[in-house]
Each structure stands twice: as C-alpha cells, then as structure tokens.
Short mmCIF file of C-alpha atoms in Angstrom, two decimals:
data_model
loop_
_atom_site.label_atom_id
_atom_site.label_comp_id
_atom_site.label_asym_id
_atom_site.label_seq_id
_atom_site.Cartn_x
_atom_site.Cartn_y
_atom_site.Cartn_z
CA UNK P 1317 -36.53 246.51 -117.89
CA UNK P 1318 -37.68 250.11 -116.11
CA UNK P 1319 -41.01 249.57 -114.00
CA UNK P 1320 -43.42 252.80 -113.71
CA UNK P 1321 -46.36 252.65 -111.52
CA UNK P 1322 -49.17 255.36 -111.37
CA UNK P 1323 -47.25 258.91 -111.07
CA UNK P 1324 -50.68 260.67 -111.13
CA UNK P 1325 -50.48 259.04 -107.50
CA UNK P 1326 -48.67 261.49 -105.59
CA UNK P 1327 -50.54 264.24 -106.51
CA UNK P 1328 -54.07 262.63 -105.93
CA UNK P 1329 -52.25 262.23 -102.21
CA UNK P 1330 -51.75 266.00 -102.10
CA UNK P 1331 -54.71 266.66 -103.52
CA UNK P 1332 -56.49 264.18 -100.39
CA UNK P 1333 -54.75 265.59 -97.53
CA UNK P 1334 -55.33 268.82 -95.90
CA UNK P 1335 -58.82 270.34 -94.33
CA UNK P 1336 -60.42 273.44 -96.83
CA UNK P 1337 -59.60 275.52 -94.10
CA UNK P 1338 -56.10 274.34 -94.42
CA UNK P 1339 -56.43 274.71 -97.58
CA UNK P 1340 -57.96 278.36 -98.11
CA UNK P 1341 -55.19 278.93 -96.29
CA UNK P 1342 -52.44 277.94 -97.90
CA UNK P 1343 -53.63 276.83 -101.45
CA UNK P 1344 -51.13 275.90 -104.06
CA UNK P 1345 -50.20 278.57 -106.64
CA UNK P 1346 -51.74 276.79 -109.33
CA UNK P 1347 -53.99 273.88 -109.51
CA UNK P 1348 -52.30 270.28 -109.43
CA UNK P 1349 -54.53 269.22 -111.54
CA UNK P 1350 -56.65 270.20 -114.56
CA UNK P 1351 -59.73 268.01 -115.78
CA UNK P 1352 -60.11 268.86 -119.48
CA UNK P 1353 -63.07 267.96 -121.62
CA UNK P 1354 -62.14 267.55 -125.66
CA UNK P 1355 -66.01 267.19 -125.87
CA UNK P 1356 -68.96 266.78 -124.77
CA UNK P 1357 -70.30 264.19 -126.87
CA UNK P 1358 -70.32 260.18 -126.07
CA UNK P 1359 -71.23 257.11 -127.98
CA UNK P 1360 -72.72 255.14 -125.35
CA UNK P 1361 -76.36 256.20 -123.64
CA UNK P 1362 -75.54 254.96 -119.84
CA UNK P 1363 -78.39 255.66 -117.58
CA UNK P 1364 -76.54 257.49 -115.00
CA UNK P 1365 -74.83 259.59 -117.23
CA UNK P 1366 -76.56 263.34 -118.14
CA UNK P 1367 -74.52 263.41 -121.52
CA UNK P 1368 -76.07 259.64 -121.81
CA UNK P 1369 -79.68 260.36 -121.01
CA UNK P 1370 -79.25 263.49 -123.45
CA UNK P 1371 -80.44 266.62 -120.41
CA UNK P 1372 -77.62 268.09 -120.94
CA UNK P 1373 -78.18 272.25 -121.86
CA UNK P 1374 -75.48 273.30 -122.81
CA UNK P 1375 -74.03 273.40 -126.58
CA UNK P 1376 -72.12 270.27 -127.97
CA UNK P 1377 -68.73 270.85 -129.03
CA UNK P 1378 -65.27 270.23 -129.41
CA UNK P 1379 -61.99 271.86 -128.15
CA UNK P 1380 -59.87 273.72 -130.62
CA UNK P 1381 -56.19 273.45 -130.95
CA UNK P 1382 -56.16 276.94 -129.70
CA UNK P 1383 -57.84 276.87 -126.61
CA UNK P 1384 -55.88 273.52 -125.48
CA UNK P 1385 -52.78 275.12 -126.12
CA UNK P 1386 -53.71 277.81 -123.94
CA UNK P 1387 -54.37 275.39 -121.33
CA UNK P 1388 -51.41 273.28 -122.11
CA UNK P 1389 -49.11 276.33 -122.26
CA UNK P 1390 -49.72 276.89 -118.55
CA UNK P 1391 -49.72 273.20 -117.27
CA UNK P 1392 -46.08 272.85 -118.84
CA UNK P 1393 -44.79 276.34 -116.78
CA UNK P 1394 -46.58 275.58 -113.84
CA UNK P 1395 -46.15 271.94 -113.44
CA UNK P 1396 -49.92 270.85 -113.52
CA UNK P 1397 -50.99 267.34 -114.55
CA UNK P 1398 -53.97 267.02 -116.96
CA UNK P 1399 -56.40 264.55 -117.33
CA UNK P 1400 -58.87 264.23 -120.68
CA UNK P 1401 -62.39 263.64 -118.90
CA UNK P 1402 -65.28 265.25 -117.73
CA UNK P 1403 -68.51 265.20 -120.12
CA UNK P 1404 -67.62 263.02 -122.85
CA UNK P 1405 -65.56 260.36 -124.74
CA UNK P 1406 -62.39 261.58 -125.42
CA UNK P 1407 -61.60 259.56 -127.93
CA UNK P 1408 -63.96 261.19 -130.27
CA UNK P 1409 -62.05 264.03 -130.30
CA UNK P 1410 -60.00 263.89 -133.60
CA UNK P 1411 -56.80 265.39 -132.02
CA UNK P 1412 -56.96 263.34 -128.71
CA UNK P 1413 -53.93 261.39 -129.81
CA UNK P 1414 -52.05 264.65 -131.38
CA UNK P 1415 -53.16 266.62 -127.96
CA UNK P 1416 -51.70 263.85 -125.67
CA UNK P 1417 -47.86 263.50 -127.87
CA UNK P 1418 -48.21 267.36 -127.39
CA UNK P 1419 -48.64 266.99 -123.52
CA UNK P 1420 -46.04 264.40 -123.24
CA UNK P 1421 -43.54 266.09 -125.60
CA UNK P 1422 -43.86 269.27 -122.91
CA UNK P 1423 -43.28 267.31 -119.72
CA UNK P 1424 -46.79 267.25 -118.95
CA UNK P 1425 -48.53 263.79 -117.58
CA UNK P 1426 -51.76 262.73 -119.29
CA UNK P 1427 -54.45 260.77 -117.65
CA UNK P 1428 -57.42 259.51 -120.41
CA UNK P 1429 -60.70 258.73 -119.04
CA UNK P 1430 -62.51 256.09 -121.60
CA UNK P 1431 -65.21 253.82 -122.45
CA UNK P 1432 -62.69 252.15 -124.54
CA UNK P 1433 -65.45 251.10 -127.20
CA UNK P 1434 -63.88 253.44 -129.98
CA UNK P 1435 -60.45 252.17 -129.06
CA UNK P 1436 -58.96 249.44 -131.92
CA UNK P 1437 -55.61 248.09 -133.24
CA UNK P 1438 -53.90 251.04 -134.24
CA UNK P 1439 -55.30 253.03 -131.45
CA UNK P 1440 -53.53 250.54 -128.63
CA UNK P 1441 -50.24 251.22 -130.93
CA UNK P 1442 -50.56 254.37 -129.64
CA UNK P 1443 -51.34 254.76 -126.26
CA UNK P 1444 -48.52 252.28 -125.45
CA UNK P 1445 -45.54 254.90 -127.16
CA UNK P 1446 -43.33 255.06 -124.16
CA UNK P 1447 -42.57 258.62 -125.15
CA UNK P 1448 -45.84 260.01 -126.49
CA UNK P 1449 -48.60 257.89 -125.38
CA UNK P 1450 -51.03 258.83 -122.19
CA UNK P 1451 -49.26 258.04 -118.68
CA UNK P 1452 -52.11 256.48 -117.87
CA UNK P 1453 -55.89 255.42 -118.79
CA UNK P 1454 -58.76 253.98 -117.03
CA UNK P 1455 -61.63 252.17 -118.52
CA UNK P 1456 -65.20 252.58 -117.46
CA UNK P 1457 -67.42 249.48 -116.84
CA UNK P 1458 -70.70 249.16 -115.22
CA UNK P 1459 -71.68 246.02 -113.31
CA UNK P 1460 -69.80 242.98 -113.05
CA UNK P 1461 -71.18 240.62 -115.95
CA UNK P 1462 -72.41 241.69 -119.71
CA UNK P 1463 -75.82 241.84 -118.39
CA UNK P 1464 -75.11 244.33 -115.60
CA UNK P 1465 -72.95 246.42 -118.43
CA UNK P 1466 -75.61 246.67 -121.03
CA UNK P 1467 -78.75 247.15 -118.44
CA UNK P 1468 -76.52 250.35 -117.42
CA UNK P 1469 -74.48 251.11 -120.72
CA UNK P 1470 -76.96 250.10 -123.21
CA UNK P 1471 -74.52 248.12 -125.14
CA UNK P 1472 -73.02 244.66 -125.58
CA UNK P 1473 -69.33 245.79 -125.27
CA UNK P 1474 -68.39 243.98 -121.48
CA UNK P 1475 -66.60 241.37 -123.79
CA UNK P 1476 -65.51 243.24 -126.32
CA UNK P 1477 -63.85 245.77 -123.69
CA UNK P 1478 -62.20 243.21 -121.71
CA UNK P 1479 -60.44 242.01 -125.17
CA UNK P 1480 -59.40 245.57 -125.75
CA UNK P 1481 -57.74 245.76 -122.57
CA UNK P 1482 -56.13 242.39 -122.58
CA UNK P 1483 -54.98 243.55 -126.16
CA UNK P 1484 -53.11 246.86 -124.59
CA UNK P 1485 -51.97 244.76 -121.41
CA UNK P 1486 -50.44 242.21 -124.15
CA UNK P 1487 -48.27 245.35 -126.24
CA UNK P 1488 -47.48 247.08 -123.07
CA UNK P 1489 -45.31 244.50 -122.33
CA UNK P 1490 -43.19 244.83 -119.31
CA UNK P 1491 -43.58 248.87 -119.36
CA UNK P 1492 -45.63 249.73 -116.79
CA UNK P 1493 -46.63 252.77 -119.51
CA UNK P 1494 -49.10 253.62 -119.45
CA UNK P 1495 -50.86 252.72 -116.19
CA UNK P 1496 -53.97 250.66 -116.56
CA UNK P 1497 -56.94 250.95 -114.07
CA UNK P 1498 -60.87 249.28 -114.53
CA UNK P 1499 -63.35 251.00 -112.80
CA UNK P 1500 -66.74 249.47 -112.23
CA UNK P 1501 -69.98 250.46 -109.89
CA UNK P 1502 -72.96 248.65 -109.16
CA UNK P 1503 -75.91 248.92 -106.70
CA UNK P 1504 -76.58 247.22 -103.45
CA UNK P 1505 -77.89 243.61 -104.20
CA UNK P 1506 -77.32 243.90 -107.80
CA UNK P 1507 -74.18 241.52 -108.01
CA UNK P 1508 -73.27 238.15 -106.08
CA UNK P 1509 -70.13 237.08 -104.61
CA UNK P 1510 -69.50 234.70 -107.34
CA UNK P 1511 -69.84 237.04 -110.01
CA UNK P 1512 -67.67 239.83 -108.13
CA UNK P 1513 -64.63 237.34 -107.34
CA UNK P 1514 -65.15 236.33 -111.41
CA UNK P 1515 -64.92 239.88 -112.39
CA UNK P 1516 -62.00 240.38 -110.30
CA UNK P 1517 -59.86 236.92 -111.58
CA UNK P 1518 -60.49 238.19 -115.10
CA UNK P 1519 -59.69 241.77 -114.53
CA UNK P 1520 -56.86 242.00 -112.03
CA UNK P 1521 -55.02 239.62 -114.88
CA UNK P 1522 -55.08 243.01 -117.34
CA UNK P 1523 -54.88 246.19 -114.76
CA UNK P 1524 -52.78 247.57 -112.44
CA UNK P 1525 -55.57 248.67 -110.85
CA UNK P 1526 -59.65 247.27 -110.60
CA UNK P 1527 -61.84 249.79 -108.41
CA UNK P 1528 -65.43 249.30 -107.18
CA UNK P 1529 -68.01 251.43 -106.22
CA UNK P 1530 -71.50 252.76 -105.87
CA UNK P 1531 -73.39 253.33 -109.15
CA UNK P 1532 -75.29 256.70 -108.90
CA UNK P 1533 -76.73 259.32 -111.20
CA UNK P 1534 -74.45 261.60 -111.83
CA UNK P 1535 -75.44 265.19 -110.75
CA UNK P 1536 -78.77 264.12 -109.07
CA UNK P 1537 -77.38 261.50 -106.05
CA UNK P 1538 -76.07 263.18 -103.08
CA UNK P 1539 -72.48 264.44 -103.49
CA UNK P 1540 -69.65 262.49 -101.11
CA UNK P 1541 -67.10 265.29 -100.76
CA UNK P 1542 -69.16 268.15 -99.17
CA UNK P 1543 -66.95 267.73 -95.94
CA UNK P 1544 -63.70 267.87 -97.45
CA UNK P 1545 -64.16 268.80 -101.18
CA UNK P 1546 -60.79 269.12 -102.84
CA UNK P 1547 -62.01 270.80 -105.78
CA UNK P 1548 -61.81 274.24 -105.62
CA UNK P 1549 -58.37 273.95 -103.63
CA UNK P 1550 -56.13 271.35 -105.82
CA UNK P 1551 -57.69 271.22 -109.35
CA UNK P 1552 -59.71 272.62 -112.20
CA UNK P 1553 -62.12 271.99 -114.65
CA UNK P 1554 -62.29 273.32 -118.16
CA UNK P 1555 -64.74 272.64 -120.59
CA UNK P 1556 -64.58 272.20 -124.58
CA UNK P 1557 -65.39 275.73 -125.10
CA UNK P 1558 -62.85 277.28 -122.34
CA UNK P 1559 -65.21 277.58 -119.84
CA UNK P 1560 -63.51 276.82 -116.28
CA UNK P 1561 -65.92 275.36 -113.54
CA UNK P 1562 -65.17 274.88 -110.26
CA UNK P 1563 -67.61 271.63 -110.04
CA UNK P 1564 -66.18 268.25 -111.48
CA UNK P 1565 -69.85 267.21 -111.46
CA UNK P 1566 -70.80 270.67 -113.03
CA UNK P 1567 -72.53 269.53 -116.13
CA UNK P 1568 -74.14 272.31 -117.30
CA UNK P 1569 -71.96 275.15 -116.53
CA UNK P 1570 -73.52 276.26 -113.37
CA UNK P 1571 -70.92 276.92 -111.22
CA UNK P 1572 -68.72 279.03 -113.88
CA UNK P 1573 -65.52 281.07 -112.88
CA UNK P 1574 -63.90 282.11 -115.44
CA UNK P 1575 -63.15 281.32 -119.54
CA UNK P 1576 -59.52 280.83 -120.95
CA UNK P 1577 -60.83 282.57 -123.39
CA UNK P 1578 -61.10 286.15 -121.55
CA UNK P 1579 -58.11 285.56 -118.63
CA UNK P 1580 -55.18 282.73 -117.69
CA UNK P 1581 -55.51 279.81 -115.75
CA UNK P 1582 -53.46 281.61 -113.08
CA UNK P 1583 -55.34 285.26 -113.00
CA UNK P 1584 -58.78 282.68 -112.03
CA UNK P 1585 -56.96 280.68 -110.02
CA UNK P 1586 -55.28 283.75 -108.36
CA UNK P 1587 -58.03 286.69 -108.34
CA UNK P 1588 -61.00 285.10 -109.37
CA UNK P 1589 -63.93 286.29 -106.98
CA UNK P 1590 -66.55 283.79 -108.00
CA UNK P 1591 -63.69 281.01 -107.21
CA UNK P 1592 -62.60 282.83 -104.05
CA UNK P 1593 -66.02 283.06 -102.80
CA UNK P 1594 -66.97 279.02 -103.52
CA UNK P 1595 -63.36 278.58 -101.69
CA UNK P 1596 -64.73 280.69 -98.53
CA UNK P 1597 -68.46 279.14 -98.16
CA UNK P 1598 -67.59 275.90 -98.37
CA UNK P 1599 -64.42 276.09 -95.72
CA UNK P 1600 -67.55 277.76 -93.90
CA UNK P 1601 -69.23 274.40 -94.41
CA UNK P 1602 -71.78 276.81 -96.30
CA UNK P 1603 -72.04 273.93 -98.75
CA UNK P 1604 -76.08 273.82 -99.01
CA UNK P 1605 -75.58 277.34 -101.14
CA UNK P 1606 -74.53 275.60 -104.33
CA UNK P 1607 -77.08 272.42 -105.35
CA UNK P 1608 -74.11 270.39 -106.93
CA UNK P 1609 -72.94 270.28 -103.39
CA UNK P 1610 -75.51 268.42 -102.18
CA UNK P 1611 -76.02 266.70 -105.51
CA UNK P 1612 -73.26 264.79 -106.52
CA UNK P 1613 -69.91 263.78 -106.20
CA UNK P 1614 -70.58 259.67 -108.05
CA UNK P 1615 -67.49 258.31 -106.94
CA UNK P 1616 -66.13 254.92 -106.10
CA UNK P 1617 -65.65 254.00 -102.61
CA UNK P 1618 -64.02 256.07 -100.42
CA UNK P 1619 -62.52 258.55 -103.02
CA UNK P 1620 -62.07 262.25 -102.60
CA UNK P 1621 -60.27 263.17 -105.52
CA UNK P 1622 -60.23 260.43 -107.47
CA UNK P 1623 -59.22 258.46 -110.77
CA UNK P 1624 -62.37 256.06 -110.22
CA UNK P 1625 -65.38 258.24 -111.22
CA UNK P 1626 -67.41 255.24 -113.80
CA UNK P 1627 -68.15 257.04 -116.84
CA UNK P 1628 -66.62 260.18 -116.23
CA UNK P 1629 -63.53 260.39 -114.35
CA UNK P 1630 -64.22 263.22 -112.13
CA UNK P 1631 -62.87 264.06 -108.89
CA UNK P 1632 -59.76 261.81 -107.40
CA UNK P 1633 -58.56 258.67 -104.97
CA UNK P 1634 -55.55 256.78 -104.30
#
C-alpha cells in the first residue's frame, strides 16, 4: 500500500529558510503559497478570534466561482500550493468540496484549515477521495480537556471533534491522504502535565501530526515573525472578495496590495509598489511602520510559516 506524508512540507521549508534580505533579493517568481479565504464567516465565537468576538469591519462574504478560478488558474501554471484558511470556516462555503476536486483535478495541492464541527459522515467520504479530496487538513482545538475547549471556543465539541477525527483516521485507512494534523494552544499555567500527556495519548493515536502552542489574540498579541517574516517573500493572501493582503494576520484589509479583480496574481506579485515597498521596510527591519507587525503573528511554537496557526491557519512551520 503507497504511504504519503505531508507534501505541503517542502515548501513550508523553502518558505523558512532564507533572511528577507536574501529574500528581496532573490524572491521566487510567484508565491509558493496562497492562503485563500472562501469566507469570512465562522460558527464558533472563540475568544481570541476577531471573526469570533464579531470586530471584524469589513463586509461578510463568500468567494465566487469566478474569482477562485482566477486564483486557481494561476496556481495550476505557476505551480503554487493553496491552502483554504484565513478568516473563517471553510467548510461553510457551499463549493469548498467542488473548489478542492477542482484544485486536485489541476495538479494543485490543497491544505483545509477547520474547526471540524460542520464536518459529518458524508463529509469524511470526501475528504478521504485519494484523487479529489484535500492533501491535507488540520483541526483547530483550544486547550487540552473539554473545559479548556469550551472556556476558549464557547462550545462543547472537544469530544465530539476527537470522534470526527478518529472517524476520518478510521476511512483513511492505510493512505496517508490526506495528511492529518491537531493543533492546540493554551496559556502558561492553564494545563497540567497529566492532562497534556492525556491529550497527547488520545491524539497522536488519530494524527500524523499534534502541535502545541501559545494561545493569543489574534491581531492584538505581539507578532513572532517581525525578524524574519516570510510573508511578503514566499506566499499570499487573498480574501473572499479578491482582495490580496500581504498580512496573514490582516483581518481587516489593512495592509491591501492589490485585487484579482483589477490585475493577476503575477502583475502584484511582480510590479506591485505597495508589495514592493512592505518587501523593502521590513528587510530594513522598518517593521514598527505597519501595526500588524508588531501585533500579531498567533502561532504555535517556534513556527515561521506555519500549518499550526489555532483557529486560523495563518502563516507556516515544519
């Protein structure tokens, strides 16, 4: 039977080594990587989440068929990974499924970000399709125990996840298709060592993959990559509407370089000022000019650009 392990590894690797002088440099013709958000909208209320806690500004929404097939047009000719994440659930999207066997019918890997609450039966039929399904999906906890998960998540889905996941480990079978990962954060002094190693015997059973890290609130705590922010250099964000950010942790559209809508992927990537000029003053170490810089990067451990990111799968680590 054919074993696959993580093949969104390699490029998180890339996307990890290299300073952003080295980088503004010599960046890659197109990004590795591109973070796209179906929507905006979530059905959980987590308290370190801004789409949670309901500040976020900017219209609700979901992508149309058009604008991802812009976006997928250019990951399949260029090579680019995508990853559904970013502001919301993807899984609310009504086409996530139909965008994914799109992806996948094109050559293009999918990653899926999830709270895996919306995710049932048919749904695990699904992901697992060796041909069409995601190459690989991580599911967002909070805490270690179902107290820990609803004081942050405001739900009583810890059990009900784990089941979900053991469910999709079960019909996965052998495969290693897609690639299962738990991420979890919690605060200093919130968990004990019992509780941790419990977490970790249940988990590591049903994942080829269980990350920890720091719970934080997203776009408020102090960001992590400011020294070596892979960003702007390796990957890009666009939103449901086609806006393109240069922040993973860019919320409310205030670090906007571009829309699909007006030019290509490429063209921003390529001759985009506002891009070129983020690029520049950060390789500068200029970092203190733009606030997400100094407020946020939520990430687990010692990730730079990650597939941890609880709750929204944002940046990447290996």
């Amino acid at each position: 039977m054919k074993i696959e392990t993580n093949r969104f590894l390699g490029i998180y690797r890339k996307c990890n080594t290299g300073t952003m002088v080295e980088k503004l440099a010599h960046p890659p013709d197109f990004p590795r990587l591109i973070d796209v958000e179906l929507t905006n909208e979530c059905n959980l209320h987590c308290a370190m989440c801004p789409t949670g806690q309901g500040i976020v500004k900017r219209p609700k929404g979901f992508m149309p068929a058009k604008i991802f097939g812009m976006i997928l047009k250019e990951a399949a000719y260029y090579g680019a990974a995508i990853r559904f994440v970013r502001w919301g659930e993807p899984f609310l999207h009504p086409q996530c499924f139909a965008f994914c066997k799109l992806a996948r019918s094109v050559g293009v890997q999918v990653w899926i970000n999830t709270n895996g609450a919306l995710i049932d039966d048919e749904a695990i039929k699904q992901i697992v399709h060796l041909r069409y399904g995601p190459t690989a999906i991580k599911f967002s906890f909070q805490g270690v125990t179902a107290g820990q998960y609803k004081k942050w998540r405001g739900g009583d889905n810890f059990e009900r996840l784990l089941a979900t996941i053991g469910k999709l480990h079960k019909a996965r079978g052998n495969f290693k298709t897609p690639f299962i990962q738990i991420g979890t954060t919690f605060v200093n002094g919130e968990i004990t060592d019992v509780q941790l190693a419990e977490f970790k015997r249940r988990t590591e059973k049903i994942a080829d993959k269980v990350q920890f890290g720091k719970t934080e609130k997203l776009g408020i705590d102090p960001c992590g990559l400011v020294s070596n922010c892979p960003e702007i250099y390796d990957k890009m964000s666009i939103n449901w509407d086609g806006a393109i950010v240069a922040c993973c942790s860019d919320y409310d559209n205030q670090m906007v370089v571009g829309n699909i809508n007006d030019r290509s992927i490429k063209n921003t990537w390529d001759f985009g000022a506002e891009l070129r000029e983020i690029r520049e003053n950060l390789a500068s170490g200029l970092w203190k000019n733009y606030r997400l810089c100094g407020g946020n990067c939520y990430d687990a451990g010692d990730s730079k650009t990650d597939e941890s990111r609880s709750g929204q799968v944002l940046c990447t680590t290996e």
